[in-house]
XYZ file of C-alpha atoms in Angstrom:
689
model
C 25.356 77.535 -100.236
C 22.231 75.465 -98.524
C 22.293 78.089 -95.618
C 21.661 81.435 -97.900
C 19.256 79.437 -100.097
C 17.890 77.968 -96.505
C 17.283 81.077 -94.922
C 15.955 82.601 -98.415
C 13.236 80.561 -98.074
C 12.362 80.945 -94.900
C 11.951 84.558 -95.584
C 10.215 83.835 -98.981
C 7.535 81.614 -96.590
C 7.031 84.357 -93.952
C 6.098 86.857 -97.234
C 4.291 84.507 -98.608
C 2.042 83.311 -95.203
C -0.292 86.661 -94.854
C -0.162 87.040 -98.334
C -1.775 83.869 -98.671
C -3.634 84.737 -95.522
C -5.276 87.884 -97.317
C -5.695 85.743 -100.837
C -8.364 83.465 -98.241
C -9.959 86.113 -96.045
C -10.738 88.311 -99.234
C -12.035 84.783 -101.424
C -14.490 84.403 -98.274
C -15.141 87.688 -98.060
C -12.996 88.987 -95.390
C -12.766 92.450 -93.611
C -16.000 92.345 -92.148
C -18.449 90.115 -90.020
C -18.690 86.446 -91.085
C -15.335 85.612 -92.184
C -13.423 83.130 -90.219
C -11.059 80.408 -90.800
C -13.297 77.701 -89.515
C -16.269 79.186 -91.933
C -15.710 76.385 -94.221
C -11.527 76.792 -94.869
C -9.793 74.816 -92.881
C -5.872 74.186 -92.566
C -6.012 77.189 -95.747
C -6.538 73.667 -98.819
C -10.146 75.117 -99.513
C -10.749 78.102 -101.583
C -14.464 79.575 -100.289
C -16.611 80.825 -102.782
C -18.324 83.971 -102.080
C -20.849 82.857 -99.848
C -18.525 81.507 -98.397
C -20.881 78.097 -97.802
C -19.432 76.346 -100.591
C -15.497 75.477 -100.627
C -13.673 73.025 -103.136
C -10.199 71.632 -102.130
C -7.278 73.959 -102.775
C -3.893 71.637 -104.075
C -0.729 72.426 -102.128
C 1.749 74.260 -103.887
C 4.630 72.416 -105.541
C 7.543 74.467 -107.087
C 10.706 72.617 -109.268
C 13.731 74.673 -110.425
C 17.206 73.874 -111.374
C 20.639 75.068 -110.663
C 24.262 74.679 -111.256
C 25.599 72.543 -108.935
C 29.015 73.930 -108.561
C 27.850 77.638 -109.094
C 24.191 77.759 -107.827
C 23.462 79.426 -110.682
C 20.079 79.179 -112.532
C 20.586 76.488 -114.987
C 19.264 73.489 -117.167
C 22.488 72.801 -119.127
C 23.408 69.370 -117.834
C 26.763 68.051 -118.943
C 29.231 65.153 -117.864
C 31.353 66.512 -114.799
C 28.683 69.504 -114.764
C 25.691 68.332 -112.384
C 23.044 69.924 -112.107
C 20.922 70.447 -109.023
C 17.349 69.671 -108.610
C 15.158 71.876 -106.197
C 11.436 71.074 -104.707
C 9.839 73.544 -102.607
C 6.177 71.972 -101.025
C 3.680 74.220 -99.489
C -0.166 74.450 -98.139
C -2.191 76.098 -100.700
C -1.824 78.819 -97.868
C 2.257 78.319 -98.056
C 2.710 76.983 -94.788
C 5.714 74.167 -95.262
C 4.867 70.664 -96.043
C 7.687 68.659 -93.690
C 8.308 65.111 -94.103
C 7.360 64.401 -97.509
C 8.778 61.825 -99.787
C 9.782 63.213 -102.730
C 9.982 60.461 -105.882
C 12.050 62.074 -108.824
C 12.062 60.255 -112.191
C 14.150 60.740 -115.477
C 15.274 59.277 -118.059
C 17.817 56.950 -117.445
C 19.728 56.793 -120.675
C 20.474 60.786 -119.949
C 20.758 61.098 -116.817
C 20.719 59.711 -113.611
C 20.478 60.662 -109.921
C 22.198 61.100 -106.731
C 21.325 59.059 -104.646
C 20.653 56.823 -107.056
C 16.999 55.758 -105.527
C 15.812 59.398 -106.500
C 13.805 59.350 -103.220
C 14.332 62.711 -100.818
C 12.494 63.923 -97.950
C 11.108 67.419 -97.660
C 12.583 69.631 -94.479
C 10.875 71.461 -91.924
C 10.697 74.229 -95.044
C 9.064 71.566 -97.210
C 12.690 72.140 -99.175
C 14.958 68.977 -100.731
C 17.288 68.915 -103.160
C 18.621 65.744 -105.549
C 21.301 65.736 -107.587
C 21.441 64.875 -111.423
C 23.870 63.831 -113.083
C 24.965 62.950 -117.524
C 24.582 59.511 -118.042
C 28.193 58.929 -119.253
C 30.026 61.739 -120.962
C 28.398 61.118 -124.935
C 24.664 62.106 -123.507
C 22.667 64.312 -125.568
C 19.262 65.296 -125.700
C 16.537 66.741 -123.883
C 14.440 64.853 -121.050
C 12.258 66.122 -117.618
C 12.598 66.100 -114.418
C 9.096 64.593 -113.017
C 8.733 64.927 -108.887
C 5.623 63.135 -107.232
C 4.762 63.877 -103.635
C 1.857 62.344 -101.853
C -0.174 64.966 -100.037
C -3.095 63.722 -97.763
C -3.910 60.715 -100.579
C -3.695 63.014 -103.517
C -0.228 62.730 -105.861
C 0.812 65.762 -107.128
C 3.507 65.935 -109.443
C 5.549 68.909 -110.899
C 7.897 68.354 -113.935
C 10.630 70.372 -114.977
C 12.594 70.294 -118.558
C 16.327 69.812 -119.281
C 19.060 69.696 -121.843
C 21.636 67.266 -121.994
C 24.960 68.508 -123.817
C 28.134 66.106 -124.663
C 31.294 66.668 -122.717
C 34.355 67.188 -125.002
C 37.714 65.584 -124.423
C 40.984 66.230 -125.276
C 43.910 64.984 -124.950
C 47.176 66.762 -124.574
C 51.093 66.337 -123.784
C 51.397 62.787 -124.737
C 55.020 61.869 -123.974
C 57.519 59.253 -122.583
C 59.648 60.105 -119.387
C 62.706 59.000 -122.118
C 62.062 58.936 -125.509
C 64.924 57.127 -126.450
C 65.352 53.659 -124.413
C 68.099 50.936 -123.915
C 66.946 47.504 -124.779
C 65.191 45.621 -122.305
C 64.430 49.036 -120.763
C 61.164 50.856 -118.662
C 59.908 54.360 -118.949
C 57.048 56.100 -117.670
C 54.769 57.498 -120.489
C 51.420 60.148 -119.454
C 49.089 62.110 -120.568
C 46.941 64.877 -119.412
C 43.237 64.267 -119.845
C 40.271 67.953 -120.484
C 36.904 67.899 -120.896
C 35.732 70.917 -121.661
C 38.657 72.769 -122.378
C 39.810 72.107 -117.585
C 41.493 68.886 -116.493
C 38.963 66.276 -115.973
C 38.509 66.446 -112.340
C 36.456 63.328 -113.022
C 38.459 59.837 -112.590
C 38.564 58.680 -115.955
C 39.545 55.576 -118.604
C 42.484 55.965 -121.004
C 43.699 53.117 -123.155
C 47.359 52.960 -124.752
C 48.679 50.550 -126.841
C 51.725 50.037 -129.311
C 53.411 48.332 -132.514
C 55.681 46.325 -130.104
C 53.455 45.388 -127.575
C 50.912 44.507 -129.347
C 52.806 41.784 -130.680
C 54.480 40.787 -127.563
C 57.821 43.121 -128.279
C 56.956 45.240 -125.484
C 54.866 45.313 -122.294
C 52.404 48.764 -121.802
C 50.187 49.287 -118.823
C 47.020 48.693 -121.384
C 44.117 51.133 -119.239
C 44.883 53.340 -116.579
C 42.549 55.686 -114.777
C 43.459 59.221 -114.165
C 43.715 61.191 -110.806
C 43.760 65.059 -110.842
C 43.163 64.496 -115.059
C 46.728 62.437 -115.864
C 46.954 59.415 -116.464
C 50.285 57.423 -116.425
C 50.934 54.363 -118.116
C 54.978 51.593 -117.840
C 56.262 50.855 -121.414
C 59.350 48.145 -120.887
C 61.170 47.180 -124.042
C 61.062 43.151 -124.730
C 63.453 43.318 -128.142
C 61.319 45.929 -129.905
C 64.541 47.304 -131.561
C 62.835 50.261 -133.954
C 60.654 53.172 -133.253
C 57.484 52.504 -131.482
C 54.517 54.517 -131.962
C 52.913 54.668 -128.155
C 48.854 55.070 -128.841
C 46.351 56.964 -126.016
C 42.743 56.982 -126.329
C 39.602 58.047 -124.275
C 36.056 58.649 -125.178
C 37.304 59.109 -129.069
C 40.096 61.111 -128.509
C 43.689 59.962 -128.990
C 47.292 61.216 -129.191
C 50.407 60.021 -130.658
C 53.654 59.598 -129.481
C 56.945 57.132 -129.901
C 59.917 56.029 -128.578
C 63.580 55.167 -129.968
C 63.770 51.429 -129.020
C 67.751 50.474 -129.072
C 67.925 47.065 -130.424
C 69.272 44.426 -128.492
C 72.976 42.962 -128.897
C 73.524 39.654 -130.517
C 75.737 37.540 -128.141
C 75.107 34.244 -129.216
C 74.124 31.646 -132.284
C 73.019 28.662 -131.542
C 72.191 25.094 -133.944
C 68.569 24.542 -133.680
C 67.552 22.076 -136.444
C 67.748 20.460 -139.597
C 64.696 19.195 -141.568
C 65.199 16.725 -142.523
C 68.517 15.556 -140.708
C 69.000 13.509 -143.610
C 68.540 13.906 -147.488
C 69.520 11.770 -150.556
C 71.490 12.270 -153.460
C 70.274 14.676 -155.809
C 68.006 13.506 -158.539
C 67.111 10.412 -156.282
C 64.381 12.195 -154.168
C 60.800 10.834 -154.519
C 58.801 8.369 -152.355
C 59.363 10.889 -149.271
C 62.708 11.414 -149.504
C 64.081 14.763 -150.422
C 67.373 15.754 -151.647
C 67.456 19.364 -149.707
C 67.803 20.514 -146.411
C 66.051 23.212 -143.988
C 69.415 24.231 -141.300
C 68.104 27.070 -138.635
C 69.821 28.442 -136.154
C 69.276 31.464 -133.590
C 70.819 34.793 -133.070
C 70.598 35.326 -129.193
C 71.846 38.073 -126.782
C 72.840 37.822 -123.059
C 69.928 37.024 -121.970
C 69.274 34.616 -124.189
C 66.380 36.186 -126.021
C 65.919 36.324 -129.820
C 67.713 39.280 -131.761
C 65.385 40.172 -135.120
C 67.519 41.520 -138.077
C 71.189 40.307 -137.780
C 73.196 39.221 -141.020
C 74.183 35.683 -140.633
C 77.300 34.509 -142.939
C 76.678 30.639 -143.852
C 79.432 28.017 -145.531
C 80.059 24.115 -145.393
C 82.578 22.286 -144.432
C 82.169 20.193 -147.473
C 81.339 20.774 -151.257
C 82.021 16.824 -152.894
C 79.842 15.943 -155.405
C 78.953 19.390 -155.885
C 76.472 19.969 -152.477
C 75.103 24.009 -152.823
C 74.219 26.193 -150.784
C 71.008 28.738 -151.053
C 71.490 27.217 -154.859
C 75.201 28.082 -154.942
C 77.805 25.665 -155.720
C 80.348 27.883 -154.022
C 81.125 30.646 -151.759
C 79.169 31.498 -148.090
C 75.834 32.823 -148.233
C 73.790 34.954 -145.702
C 70.233 35.280 -144.453
C 68.690 37.730 -141.770
C 67.052 36.563 -138.625
C 63.876 37.097 -138.324
C 61.483 38.351 -135.202
C 62.186 35.248 -133.406
C 66.078 35.294 -134.333
C 65.701 32.127 -136.516
C 67.527 32.291 -140.080
C 67.663 29.455 -141.943
C 69.431 28.287 -144.839
C 68.793 25.438 -147.931
C 71.641 22.177 -148.365
C 71.242 20.645 -151.455
C 72.641 17.017 -151.593
C 75.197 16.636 -154.554
C 76.195 13.391 -156.797
C 78.712 11.950 -153.615
C 77.132 10.645 -149.772
C 79.314 12.625 -147.360
C 78.241 13.597 -143.895
C 78.296 17.500 -144.046
C 77.979 20.528 -141.293
C 76.838 24.150 -141.919
C 78.650 27.089 -140.212
C 76.934 29.841 -139.187
C 78.475 33.147 -138.659
C 77.836 36.443 -137.278
C 78.723 38.793 -139.824
C 78.648 41.869 -137.147
C 81.058 40.393 -135.124
C 82.866 37.314 -136.768
C 84.226 35.681 -133.597
C 81.145 34.704 -132.992
C 80.302 31.130 -134.911
C 78.901 27.958 -134.394
C 78.467 25.262 -136.250
C 75.035 22.231 -137.389
C 75.331 18.755 -136.236
C 76.310 16.270 -139.113
C 73.849 16.333 -142.033
C 73.611 12.997 -143.773
C 73.582 12.794 -147.229
C 72.966 9.263 -148.616
C 71.814 7.726 -152.005
C 68.635 7.323 -150.246
C 66.686 4.751 -151.877
C 67.639 0.851 -152.167
C 69.310 -0.987 -154.487
C 68.382 -4.266 -155.378
C 71.720 -5.810 -154.537
C 71.287 -4.865 -151.411
C 67.728 -5.558 -150.716
C 66.979 -8.821 -148.265
C 63.964 -10.472 -146.511
C 63.760 -12.657 -144.406
C 61.464 -14.452 -141.594
C 61.534 -15.277 -138.333
C 59.916 -19.423 -138.629
C 59.450 -20.076 -141.646
C 57.260 -23.705 -141.078
C 54.384 -22.204 -138.661
C 51.794 -24.671 -137.302
C 48.944 -22.588 -139.199
C 46.905 -25.386 -141.431
C 44.999 -26.324 -138.365
C 45.008 -23.264 -136.341
C 44.736 -19.631 -137.686
C 46.435 -16.863 -135.269
C 49.805 -18.399 -135.820
C 52.117 -15.441 -136.343
C 55.767 -15.338 -137.585
C 57.542 -12.159 -138.528
C 58.976 -11.269 -142.249
C 61.719 -8.568 -141.618
C 63.500 -6.475 -144.779
C 66.503 -4.570 -144.131
C 67.435 -2.248 -147.223
C 70.264 -0.441 -147.792
C 72.338 1.580 -150.434
C 74.525 1.104 -153.695
C 77.228 2.023 -150.615
C 75.951 -0.451 -148.280
C 74.632 2.387 -146.191
C 70.918 2.218 -144.520
C 68.218 3.689 -146.602
C 66.878 6.939 -144.954
C 64.583 6.553 -142.499
C 61.060 5.753 -143.022
C 61.116 4.173 -146.282
C 58.582 2.376 -147.406
C 58.300 -1.093 -147.969
C 55.150 -2.935 -149.120
C 53.996 -6.590 -148.558
C 51.663 -8.906 -150.560
C 51.050 -12.257 -149.793
C 49.610 -15.489 -151.446
C 47.881 -16.486 -148.836
C 47.022 -16.321 -144.848
C 47.697 -12.703 -143.755
C 50.277 -10.214 -144.200
C 51.043 -6.840 -142.697
C 50.781 -4.084 -145.530
C 53.834 -2.145 -144.845
C 56.610 -0.859 -142.817
C 58.654 2.167 -142.676
C 62.765 1.572 -141.897
C 65.095 2.635 -138.758
C 68.786 1.922 -139.163
C 67.816 -0.141 -142.790
C 65.458 -2.579 -141.538
C 62.003 -3.463 -140.363
C 59.721 -6.049 -139.658
C 55.947 -6.979 -140.157
C 53.832 -9.925 -138.761
C 52.205 -12.953 -141.123
C 49.528 -14.546 -139.518
C 48.550 -17.790 -140.287
C 44.633 -18.020 -141.519
C 42.221 -18.270 -145.044
C 43.090 -18.212 -147.448
C 45.267 -21.667 -147.280
C 46.619 -22.825 -150.640
C 45.554 -26.134 -150.839
C 46.861 -26.935 -154.598
C 50.483 -26.253 -155.945
C 52.695 -26.717 -158.141
C 55.954 -25.937 -156.819
C 59.533 -27.523 -158.651
C 59.804 -30.038 -155.913
C 61.303 -33.591 -156.550
C 58.023 -34.633 -154.039
C 55.137 -33.466 -156.410
C 52.264 -31.148 -155.696
C 52.344 -29.686 -152.535
C 49.851 -27.650 -150.908
C 50.137 -25.060 -147.351
C 53.128 -22.915 -149.286
C 52.526 -19.528 -149.111
C 54.514 -16.773 -150.978
C 55.203 -13.264 -149.662
C 56.298 -10.174 -151.773
C 58.247 -7.100 -150.237
C 58.585 -4.474 -152.590
C 59.878 -1.092 -152.793
C 60.837 2.305 -154.651
C 64.350 1.540 -154.953
C 66.820 1.537 -158.190
C 68.055 -0.884 -160.513
C 71.937 -1.993 -159.511
C 75.147 -1.311 -161.761
C 78.650 -2.314 -161.668
C 80.556 1.189 -160.084
C 83.220 0.906 -162.669
C 84.873 4.040 -161.790
C 83.915 4.572 -158.251
C 81.863 7.700 -158.815
C 79.257 6.281 -157.471
C 76.949 7.624 -159.834
C 75.758 5.065 -162.880
C 77.581 6.086 -166.085
C 76.923 5.482 -169.689
C 78.178 1.840 -170.652
C 78.487 0.598 -167.057
C 76.715 -2.678 -166.724
C 73.366 -2.794 -164.683
C 70.563 -5.361 -163.962
C 67.608 -3.927 -165.867
C 64.570 -5.167 -163.380
C 61.371 -5.910 -165.017
C 57.489 -5.684 -163.079
C 57.800 -7.384 -159.704
C 55.191 -10.419 -159.216
C 54.019 -13.147 -156.612
C 55.676 -16.087 -157.238
C 53.000 -18.552 -156.468
C 54.652 -21.913 -157.915
C 58.150 -20.818 -157.192
C 59.436 -21.179 -160.610
C 60.836 -17.572 -161.471
C 58.593 -17.255 -164.445
C 55.431 -15.164 -164.136
C 52.483 -17.401 -164.376
C 48.891 -16.080 -165.364
C 47.091 -15.738 -162.416
C 49.875 -14.589 -160.347
C 49.744 -10.779 -159.202
C 51.885 -8.418 -160.907
C 53.088 -4.912 -158.966
C 53.291 -2.902 -162.188
C 56.127 -0.251 -162.088
C 55.763 1.752 -165.608
C 52.949 0.902 -168.338
C 55.614 2.097 -170.586
C 57.940 -0.501 -169.677
C 57.740 -3.480 -172.811
C 61.135 -4.653 -173.130
C 62.937 -7.881 -172.884
C 64.241 -8.640 -169.810
C 67.981 -9.839 -169.282
C 68.659 -13.427 -167.743
C 68.837 -13.376 -164.351
C 72.681 -13.762 -162.793
C 74.068 -16.875 -162.994
C 75.668 -16.642 -159.528
C 71.936 -16.219 -158.000
C 71.523 -13.560 -156.481
C 68.074 -13.179 -157.968
C 66.825 -16.426 -157.035
C 64.093 -14.902 -155.202
C 63.660 -11.238 -156.937
C 62.053 -12.266 -159.994
C 60.238 -10.031 -162.761
C 58.069 -10.435 -165.051
C 59.354 -10.608 -169.145
C 58.698 -8.497 -171.141
C 58.126 -5.333 -168.793
C 62.061 -3.997 -168.416
C 63.074 -0.955 -170.205
C 66.511 -0.960 -171.176
C 67.884 2.153 -169.019
C 69.226 2.282 -165.788
C 67.308 3.885 -163.340
C 64.766 3.467 -160.696
C 62.983 0.881 -160.138
C 60.820 -1.395 -157.443
C 63.573 -3.405 -155.813
C 62.221 -6.653 -154.258
C 62.396 -10.299 -152.319
C 59.920 -13.302 -152.848
C 60.615 -16.084 -149.378
C 57.727 -18.634 -148.965
C 56.858 -19.901 -145.917
C 54.724 -22.907 -144.791
C 50.992 -23.459 -143.116
C 52.160 -26.869 -141.474
C 50.157 -29.368 -140.139
C 50.689 -30.769 -137.013
C 49.656 -34.282 -138.147
C 52.297 -36.632 -139.778
C 51.993 -36.764 -143.253
C 55.197 -39.047 -144.236
C 57.333 -41.171 -142.585
C 59.582 -42.376 -145.320
C 61.136 -45.165 -145.957
C 58.786 -47.222 -143.253
C 60.939 -50.120 -143.506
C 64.590 -50.518 -142.716
C 66.951 -53.448 -142.624
C 69.267 -53.902 -139.963
C 72.811 -54.548 -141.224
C 73.679 -58.764 -140.816
C 75.682 -60.214 -137.405
C 77.793 -59.846 -135.491
C 76.363 -56.266 -136.552
C 74.205 -54.923 -133.290
C 73.511 -51.587 -134.460
C 71.974 -50.064 -136.788
C 71.370 -46.253 -137.738
C 68.478 -45.284 -140.434
C 67.212 -41.776 -141.532
C 63.727 -41.036 -142.843
C 61.884 -38.383 -144.076
C 59.719 -37.087 -141.884
C 56.473 -34.809 -143.508
C 53.194 -33.142 -142.717
C 49.832 -34.415 -144.833
C 51.293 -31.951 -147.425
C 54.209 -32.657 -147.791
C 56.237 -29.449 -146.298
C 58.013 -29.937 -142.928
C 55.666 -30.728 -139.675
C 56.218 -26.931 -137.436
C 59.504 -26.081 -136.619
C 60.485 -26.811 -133.161
C 58.048 -29.983 -132.844
C 59.147 -32.707 -130.630
C 60.800 -35.518 -131.934
C 61.066 -39.199 -129.957
C 60.559 -42.817 -130.944
C 59.439 -45.894 -128.529
C 61.096 -49.423 -129.421
C 59.467 -52.215 -130.139
C 62.160 -54.163 -131.704
C 63.813 -57.250 -129.904
C 66.629 -59.429 -130.197
C 68.279 -62.878 -128.671
C 71.332 -61.815 -126.591
C 74.115 -64.821 -125.864
C 72.754 -66.191 -123.173
C 69.599 -66.841 -124.669
C 67.212 -64.228 -123.742
C 64.543 -62.522 -125.680
C 65.718 -58.396 -125.098
C 64.428 -54.919 -125.924
C 66.871 -52.988 -128.276
C 67.375 -49.536 -127.649
C 65.846 -47.042 -130.199
C 67.318 -43.448 -129.637
C 67.484 -40.223 -131.180
C 70.802 -38.148 -132.268
C 71.669 -34.433 -131.008
C 70.176 -32.284 -133.503
C 67.627 -34.727 -134.715
C 64.860 -34.370 -131.942
C 62.975 -31.274 -133.224
C 61.658 -30.504 -136.818
C 63.926 -27.534 -137.583
C 63.131 -23.963 -139.057
C 63.022 -24.640 -143.472
C 60.423 -24.144 -146.159
C 61.643 -27.359 -147.736
C 59.587 -29.333 -149.876
C 59.041 -32.425 -148.753
C 59.965 -32.026 -145.491
C 62.647 -32.779 -142.800
C 65.391 -35.638 -142.994
C 65.425 -37.369 -139.050
C 67.805 -40.700 -138.026
C 67.425 -43.213 -135.142
C 69.664 -45.918 -133.581
C 68.730 -48.996 -133.240
C 71.248 -50.662 -130.712
C 71.360 -54.015 -128.971
C 74.310 -56.112 -127.112
C 75.562 -59.012 -128.176
C 73.240 -59.982 -130.741
C 73.423 -63.553 -131.487
C 70.261 -62.149 -133.566
C 69.089 -59.504 -135.368
C 67.320 -56.695 -133.643
C 63.941 -57.000 -135.706
C 60.211 -55.212 -134.909
C 58.834 -51.642 -134.847
C 59.896 -47.954 -133.837
C 57.123 -45.811 -133.044
C 57.785 -42.120 -134.744
C 56.140 -39.721 -132.392
C 55.767 -36.326 -133.132
C 54.679 -33.331 -130.623
C 53.732 -30.118 -131.980
C 54.691 -26.525 -130.190
C 50.872 -26.099 -129.430
C 50.976 -29.423 -127.798
C 49.083 -31.595 -130.304
C 50.322 -35.283 -131.111
C 50.867 -37.548 -134.053
C 52.951 -41.021 -134.631
C 53.777 -43.196 -137.164
C 55.090 -46.895 -136.991
C 58.245 -48.015 -139.081
C 59.611 -51.632 -139.399
C 62.703 -52.756 -138.533
C 64.079 -56.351 -140.415
């Protein structure tokens, strides 16, 4: 096409040059004397007036035309995929070609672009150049102008030509999968033809593919594909779709759909996943974080261990003792269907009897495929008063003069059958003085908290002891949601009307250790409606440290705060009392005496546990040779340290004064030294007569 057009231009130029020359001569009075090329019309760029003496510059000739880039036919309608060619011809006013001139093309970039993108071209020897005009995109629509500008001898010459832009029409046809029926986890190709303005698109276009299963991870599908010769091909791979999957292809607003029938995978195994929670309590004994129901979950998979959905599973129990239910049914198997993750669940509800129980799961389609859960425990769950105990690591800590001395309080809680309560059962603590952690949660029935010395230190107490008022004694209360104990006469593990039970009133911190609530002692109320009289404490002493406030019982067996009180002492390192302080040796001929004394701290409590006790002899006697000899003073084994105790009045210890061949009784003094666990020492002297 270029050679044809170039030849035409050359021919056109040969015709134009004589014509422009004739016009120039005519305008200068040509055909007669006085007309010449150098009489005011140099280079053909000047137009002479009739006199031949007044010349003005003549602009060069600059023309623009638009043709179809494919056919060369004149056209000013631009469409995506069908570019136009912009032709520019630059001649002098006399018709001579202007070569090697830079022509700059511009247009509305929102509608069209140029190739080359710079928009600049150089005229050839014939004054001719071209540039390609392309639609900006498939949807471009509107009208604009191509503007071409060239500099000729310092003067910018501009020419314009108008064009319109029509959007291309994209259609899709023949969307289909190579295999419309696909086996589980199989793959196939999916192809679609893309037409542009009625013909297969020669321009590469991006086609997007999507499907229902690919959107939720049950299939993989190439999401975008660029056409090759007007065809886009994607790859589809099943990942457990198991059904009809609709595939959609879209490009430039056009769309098409097809479907693939994907076979369901064959279930080959069912496995136990979990029981939540793994331990439940008897029906009617829940609350406080405990449940009487457990959700047991299994998973259906195929031979590749991939989850299989929509499979029916039958469930049954290893035992129904006590009325255990499965999905609310008291008897018979129940069925459920696996979800998209292959998971299938059933609910086990406890009955009235503690027992281990297993859930059996069987695939309905193939009863040979079955499994069972791990052991699910059904217990009473909540602690009963008779089986709720509290202990401390050290009763008498060196806390009267020191802060931060710690001991532990440990609770063990069991149900009415002696089984540990459910893990996570909360036990609360409050104290009369010092500090205590607010709660602990049980594991295997037990849990512990720290008791830490510090203020408040009780300074005036009235504990009922023969040693009078004793300060430094701290009562700790531990309590939990539980139940009143009863005598299960028929051993059915359920309270039946008429069976003996031990009614519990409100728990309290028994500051003065008299087992009776006194004004100022902190009470833990269980129910504001409980105002009945409370029974006497059991005569066997089992509730000696589980007091309840009178007039706060309800007369009905049921839930209650199970509780225990325990007392620790904040003991001083200094000796408060050594009594008696005077002992009398046996009469001669005895030469040895054994004496027991009571040792207490400044508050008449035991000195700190583990404090070391020693004795220094100041006792002398005369032996059979007439010499004055110092008697030996010793502390028998088991008396040389302060024991772990909270006994009011302190602890008892023995010393032995021993001589040999006495002719006089050993007499004098013995110094009792006590060194606390922290290293502080204190001493007292006793007299031996």
